[in-house]
């Protein structure tokens, strides 16, 4: 069993290591989130219903993985629905995001990725989840950023097709 002094040394080492990762020179240039509103945003959820969305978030999760989330209004005032595609950047391409300390801007004009999974969630007017989010692995799908538009489409293992598009 480690002494109190040894434990505090390990804790201090862990804190210092964590702080090194927070320094500007050590921040990951692709981890963070870009968010924008869009007038031309539409999505189709798993129940087959299509609707308008207003917010698009592109989150850098690693050098090769992006989450693309489309957020729209729910059926009750103040409620919302979201459709999120997780996509792996195709080989030979780089992330379209340039991030610093979690804040990102869109620097790439063209990008494509293979969708690995998709999820949808619903929130009430107070921002509380309505039920458990639904998620599916992808059977086949892609996301594409081109000419200031983003488009994602996926066929899931249940046979359903979900898709979304927005002008950025």
PDB file of C-alpha atoms in Angstrom:
ATOM      1  CA  UNK A   1       0.000   0.000   0.000  1.00  0.00           C
ATOM      2  CA  UNK A   2       1.333   3.417  -0.971  1.00  0.00           C
ATOM      3  CA  UNK A   3       2.027   5.967   1.714  1.00  0.00           C
ATOM      4  CA  UNK A   4       0.145   9.241   1.838  1.00  0.00           C
ATOM      5  CA  UNK A   5       3.270  11.031   0.544  1.00  0.00           C
ATOM      6  CA  UNK A   6       3.617   8.632  -2.440  1.00  0.00           C
ATOM      7  CA  UNK A   7      -0.061   9.096  -3.334  1.00  0.00           C
ATOM      8  CA  UNK A   8       0.288  12.878  -3.270  1.00  0.00           C
ATOM      9  CA  UNK A   9       3.323  12.655  -5.589  1.00  0.00           C
ATOM     10  CA  UNK A  10       1.300  10.569  -8.060  1.00  0.00           C
ATOM     11  CA  UNK A  11      -1.616  12.996  -7.841  1.00  0.00           C
ATOM     12  CA  UNK A  12       0.712  15.970  -8.430  1.00  0.00           C
ATOM     13  CA  UNK A  13       2.290  14.199 -11.415  1.00  0.00           C
ATOM     14  CA  UNK A  14      -1.171  13.518 -12.847  1.00  0.00           C
ATOM     15  CA  UNK A  15      -2.233  17.145 -12.419  1.00  0.00           C
ATOM     16  CA  UNK A  16       0.976  18.442 -14.045  1.00  0.00           C
ATOM     17  CA  UNK A  17       0.566  16.036 -16.959  1.00  0.00           C
ATOM     18  CA  UNK A  18      -3.024  17.191 -17.423  1.00  0.00           C
ATOM     19  CA  UNK A  19      -1.963  20.835 -17.358  1.00  0.00           C
ATOM     20  CA  UNK A  20       0.624  20.201 -20.073  1.00  0.00           C
ATOM     21  CA  UNK A  21      -2.190  19.094 -22.368  1.00  0.00           C
ATOM     22  CA  UNK A  22      -4.034  22.369 -21.721  1.00  0.00           C
ATOM     23  CA  UNK A  23      -1.129  24.591 -22.766  1.00  0.00           C
ATOM     24  CA  UNK A  24      -1.704  26.342 -26.134  1.00  0.00           C
ATOM     25  CA  UNK A  25       1.306  24.660 -27.710  1.00  0.00           C
ATOM     26  CA  UNK A  26      -0.017  21.243 -26.741  1.00  0.00           C
ATOM     27  CA  UNK A  27      -3.685  21.656 -27.755  1.00  0.00           C
ATOM     28  CA  UNK A  28      -4.946  19.299 -30.427  1.00  0.00           C
ATOM     29  CA  UNK A  29      -5.628  21.340 -33.602  1.00  0.00           C
ATOM     30  CA  UNK A  30      -8.621  19.179 -34.557  1.00  0.00           C
ATOM     31  CA  UNK A  31     -10.491  18.684 -31.256  1.00  0.00           C
ATOM     32  CA  UNK A  32     -13.355  21.052 -30.556  1.00  0.00           C
ATOM     33  CA  UNK A  33     -16.585  22.270 -32.082  1.00  0.00           C
ATOM     34  CA  UNK A  34     -17.721  24.573 -34.879  1.00  0.00           C
ATOM     35  CA  UNK A  35     -21.347  25.722 -34.731  1.00  0.00           C
ATOM     36  CA  UNK A  36     -23.444  27.777 -37.119  1.00  0.00           C
ATOM     37  CA  UNK A  37     -27.071  28.504 -37.907  1.00  0.00           C
ATOM     38  CA  UNK A  38     -28.474  27.601 -41.287  1.00  0.00           C
ATOM     39  CA  UNK A  39     -31.551  28.776 -43.169  1.00  0.00           C
ATOM     40  CA  UNK A  40     -31.333  25.844 -45.567  1.00  0.00           C
ATOM     41  CA  UNK A  41     -31.212  22.920 -43.150  1.00  0.00           C
ATOM     42  CA  UNK A  42     -33.386  19.784 -43.496  1.00  0.00           C
ATOM     43  CA  UNK A  43     -33.285  16.294 -42.012  1.00  0.00           C
ATOM     44  CA  UNK A  44     -35.172  13.018 -42.094  1.00  0.00           C
ATOM     45  CA  UNK A  45     -35.396  11.067 -38.828  1.00  0.00           C
ATOM     46  CA  UNK A  46     -35.799   7.334 -38.257  1.00  0.00           C
ATOM     47  CA  UNK A  47     -39.603   7.577 -38.156  1.00  0.00           C
ATOM     48  CA  UNK A  48     -39.474   8.853 -41.753  1.00  0.00           C
ATOM     49  CA  UNK A  49     -40.581  12.360 -40.798  1.00  0.00           C
ATOM     50  CA  UNK A  50     -38.716  15.220 -42.447  1.00  0.00           C
ATOM     51  CA  UNK A  51     -38.297  18.603 -40.911  1.00  0.00           C
ATOM     52  CA  UNK A  52     -36.285  21.745 -40.817  1.00  0.00           C
ATOM     53  CA  UNK A  53     -33.269  22.208 -38.639  1.00  0.00           C
ATOM     54  CA  UNK A  54     -31.613  25.419 -37.593  1.00  0.00           C
ATOM     55  CA  UNK A  55     -28.236  24.624 -36.039  1.00  0.00           C
ATOM     56  CA  UNK A  56     -25.341  22.608 -37.436  1.00  0.00           C
ATOM     57  CA  UNK A  57     -22.469  21.525 -35.214  1.00  0.00           C
ATOM     58  CA  UNK A  58     -19.309  19.888 -36.511  1.00  0.00           C
ATOM     59  CA  UNK A  59     -17.236  18.430 -33.694  1.00  0.00           C
ATOM     60  CA  UNK A  60     -13.654  17.281 -34.108  1.00  0.00           C
ATOM     61  CA  UNK A  61     -13.272  14.193 -31.950  1.00  0.00           C
ATOM     62  CA  UNK A  62      -9.874  13.059 -33.231  1.00  0.00           C
ATOM     63  CA  UNK A  63      -7.621  13.673 -36.234  1.00  0.00           C
ATOM     64  CA  UNK A  64      -9.818  11.407 -38.367  1.00  0.00           C
ATOM     65  CA  UNK A  65     -13.281  11.409 -36.727  1.00  0.00           C
ATOM     66  CA  UNK A  66     -15.932  14.131 -36.922  1.00  0.00           C
ATOM     67  CA  UNK A  67     -19.412  14.311 -35.459  1.00  0.00           C
ATOM     68  CA  UNK A  68     -21.896  16.224 -37.621  1.00  0.00           C
ATOM     69  CA  UNK A  69     -25.040  17.207 -35.727  1.00  0.00           C
ATOM     70  CA  UNK A  70     -28.197  18.783 -37.152  1.00  0.00           C
ATOM     71  CA  UNK A  71     -30.506  20.330 -34.542  1.00  0.00           C
ATOM     72  CA  UNK A  72     -34.103  21.385 -35.175  1.00  0.00           C
ATOM     73  CA  UNK A  73     -37.312  22.214 -33.359  1.00  0.00           C
ATOM     74  CA  UNK A  74     -39.404  19.558 -31.719  1.00  0.00           C
ATOM     75  CA  UNK A  75     -43.187  19.235 -31.807  1.00  0.00           C
ATOM     76  CA  UNK A  76     -43.707  21.430 -28.709  1.00  0.00           C
ATOM     77  CA  UNK A  77     -42.488  25.019 -28.441  1.00  0.00           C
ATOM     78  CA  UNK A  78     -38.957  25.042 -27.023  1.00  0.00           C
ATOM     79  CA  UNK A  79     -38.346  21.323 -27.579  1.00  0.00           C
ATOM     80  CA  UNK A  80     -35.693  20.077 -30.007  1.00  0.00           C
ATOM     81  CA  UNK A  81     -34.609  17.069 -32.051  1.00  0.00           C
ATOM     82  CA  UNK A  82     -31.081  16.237 -33.124  1.00  0.00           C
ATOM     83  CA  UNK A  83     -29.599  13.904 -35.693  1.00  0.00           C
ATOM     84  CA  UNK A  84     -25.881  13.155 -35.314  1.00  0.00           C
ATOM     85  CA  UNK A  85     -23.643  11.386 -37.834  1.00  0.00           C
ATOM     86  CA  UNK A  86     -20.210  10.114 -36.797  1.00  0.00           C
ATOM     87  CA  UNK A  87     -17.909  10.008 -39.805  1.00  0.00           C
ATOM     88  CA  UNK A  88     -14.351   8.869 -40.371  1.00  0.00           C
ATOM     89  CA  UNK A  89     -12.375  11.099 -42.732  1.00  0.00           C
ATOM     90  CA  UNK A  90     -11.538   9.325 -45.973  1.00  0.00           C
ATOM     91  CA  UNK A  91      -7.864   8.543 -46.523  1.00  0.00           C
ATOM     92  CA  UNK A  92      -5.738  11.260 -48.052  1.00  0.00           C
ATOM     93  CA  UNK A  93      -7.904  14.029 -46.599  1.00  0.00           C
ATOM     94  CA  UNK A  94      -7.547  16.136 -43.498  1.00  0.00           C
ATOM     95  CA  UNK A  95     -10.103  17.542 -41.106  1.00  0.00           C
ATOM     96  CA  UNK A  96     -11.960  20.636 -42.353  1.00  0.00           C
ATOM     97  CA  UNK A  97     -11.673  22.109 -38.846  1.00  0.00           C
ATOM     98  CA  UNK A  98      -8.961  24.243 -37.364  1.00  0.00           C
ATOM     99  CA  UNK A  99      -9.344  24.289 -33.577  1.00  0.00           C
ATOM    100  CA  UNK A 100      -7.710  26.048 -30.676  1.00  0.00           C
ATOM    101  CA  UNK A 101      -8.664  25.203 -27.094  1.00  0.00           C
ATOM    102  CA  UNK A 102     -11.942  23.623 -28.182  1.00  0.00           C
ATOM    103  CA  UNK A 103     -13.116  26.418 -30.462  1.00  0.00           C
ATOM    104  CA  UNK A 104     -13.047  25.617 -34.135  1.00  0.00           C
ATOM    105  CA  UNK A 105     -13.475  27.344 -37.436  1.00  0.00           C
ATOM    106  CA  UNK A 106     -14.179  25.756 -40.761  1.00  0.00           C
ATOM    107  CA  UNK A 107     -11.026  26.032 -42.856  1.00  0.00           C
ATOM    108  CA  UNK A 108     -11.553  23.234 -45.341  1.00  0.00           C
ATOM    109  CA  UNK A 109     -13.888  23.760 -48.276  1.00  0.00           C
ATOM    110  CA  UNK A 110     -14.106  20.126 -49.341  1.00  0.00           C
ATOM    111  CA  UNK A 111     -14.237  17.059 -47.119  1.00  0.00           C
ATOM    112  CA  UNK A 112     -15.818  13.635 -47.195  1.00  0.00           C
ATOM    113  CA  UNK A 113     -16.136  10.918 -44.635  1.00  0.00           C
ATOM    114  CA  UNK A 114     -17.608   7.470 -44.217  1.00  0.00           C
ATOM    115  CA  UNK A 115     -20.424   7.358 -41.666  1.00  0.00           C
ATOM    116  CA  UNK A 116     -19.804   4.744 -38.968  1.00  0.00           C
ATOM    117  CA  UNK A 117     -22.910   5.421 -36.856  1.00  0.00           C
ATOM    118  CA  UNK A 118     -25.870   7.729 -36.464  1.00  0.00           C
ATOM    119  CA  UNK A 119     -28.014   8.751 -33.511  1.00  0.00           C
ATOM    120  CA  UNK A 120     -31.049  10.848 -32.815  1.00  0.00           C
ATOM    121  CA  UNK A 121     -32.257  12.414 -29.604  1.00  0.00           C
ATOM    122  CA  UNK A 122     -35.204  14.477 -28.399  1.00  0.00           C
ATOM    123  CA  UNK A 123     -35.243  17.136 -25.689  1.00  0.00           C
ATOM    124  CA  UNK A 124     -38.165  18.895 -24.029  1.00  0.00           C
ATOM    125  CA  UNK A 125     -38.503  22.656 -23.616  1.00  0.00           C
ATOM    126  CA  UNK A 126     -36.337  22.527 -20.466  1.00  0.00           C
ATOM    127  CA  UNK A 127     -33.518  20.724 -22.304  1.00  0.00           C
ATOM    128  CA  UNK A 128     -34.203  17.409 -20.562  1.00  0.00           C
ATOM    129  CA  UNK A 129     -33.875  14.275 -22.676  1.00  0.00           C
ATOM    130  CA  UNK A 130     -37.142  12.709 -23.749  1.00  0.00           C
ATOM    131  CA  UNK A 131     -36.370   9.039 -23.428  1.00  0.00           C
ATOM    132  CA  UNK A 132     -33.183   7.285 -24.377  1.00  0.00           C
ATOM    133  CA  UNK A 133     -31.396   8.470 -27.525  1.00  0.00           C
ATOM    134  CA  UNK A 134     -31.578   6.040 -30.446  1.00  0.00           C
ATOM    135  CA  UNK A 135     -28.370   4.951 -32.157  1.00  0.00           C
ATOM    136  CA  UNK A 136     -27.513   2.620 -35.011  1.00  0.00           C
ATOM    137  CA  UNK A 137     -24.346   1.356 -36.649  1.00  0.00           C
ATOM    138  CA  UNK A 138     -24.027   2.232 -40.294  1.00  0.00           C
ATOM    139  CA  UNK A 139     -24.465  -0.340 -43.012  1.00  0.00           C
ATOM    140  CA  UNK A 140     -23.411   2.243 -45.573  1.00  0.00           C
ATOM    141  CA  UNK A 141     -23.201   6.024 -45.487  1.00  0.00           C
ATOM    142  CA  UNK A 142     -21.228   9.167 -46.121  1.00  0.00           C
ATOM    143  CA  UNK A 143     -20.972  12.851 -45.275  1.00  0.00           C
ATOM    144  CA  UNK A 144     -19.707  15.427 -47.723  1.00  0.00           C
ATOM    145  CA  UNK A 145     -18.756  19.084 -47.355  1.00  0.00           C
ATOM    146  CA  UNK A 146     -18.669  20.948 -50.630  1.00  0.00           C
ATOM    147  CA  UNK A 147     -19.361  24.544 -51.760  1.00  0.00           C
ATOM    148  CA  UNK A 148     -20.397  25.653 -48.244  1.00  0.00           C
ATOM    149  CA  UNK A 149     -22.952  22.832 -47.950  1.00  0.00           C
ATOM    150  CA  UNK A 150     -22.830  19.709 -45.841  1.00  0.00           C
ATOM    151  CA  UNK A 151     -24.781  16.571 -46.638  1.00  0.00           C
ATOM    152  CA  UNK A 152     -24.931  13.300 -44.669  1.00  0.00           C
ATOM    153  CA  UNK A 153     -26.782  10.117 -45.596  1.00  0.00           C
ATOM    154  CA  UNK A 154     -26.745   6.680 -44.011  1.00  0.00           C
ATOM    155  CA  UNK A 155     -28.441   3.314 -44.383  1.00  0.00           C
ATOM    156  CA  UNK A 156     -28.574   1.644 -40.976  1.00  0.00           C
ATOM    157  CA  UNK A 157     -28.671  -2.056 -40.166  1.00  0.00           C
ATOM    158  CA  UNK A 158     -32.435  -1.931 -39.538  1.00  0.00           C
ATOM    159  CA  UNK A 159     -32.985  -0.916 -43.168  1.00  0.00           C
ATOM    160  CA  UNK A 160     -33.908   2.690 -42.404  1.00  0.00           C
ATOM    161  CA  UNK A 161     -32.330   5.613 -44.211  1.00  0.00           C
ATOM    162  CA  UNK A 162     -31.543   8.860 -42.414  1.00  0.00           C
ATOM    163  CA  UNK A 163     -30.175  11.988 -44.020  1.00  0.00           C
ATOM    164  CA  UNK A 164     -29.607  15.689 -43.494  1.00  0.00           C
ATOM    165  CA  UNK A 165     -28.242  18.658 -45.380  1.00  0.00           C
ATOM    166  CA  UNK A 166     -27.493  22.285 -44.637  1.00  0.00           C
ATOM    167  CA  UNK A 167     -25.945  25.397 -46.104  1.00  0.00           C
ATOM    168  CA  UNK A 168     -23.137  26.660 -43.887  1.00  0.00           C
TER     169      UNK A 168
END
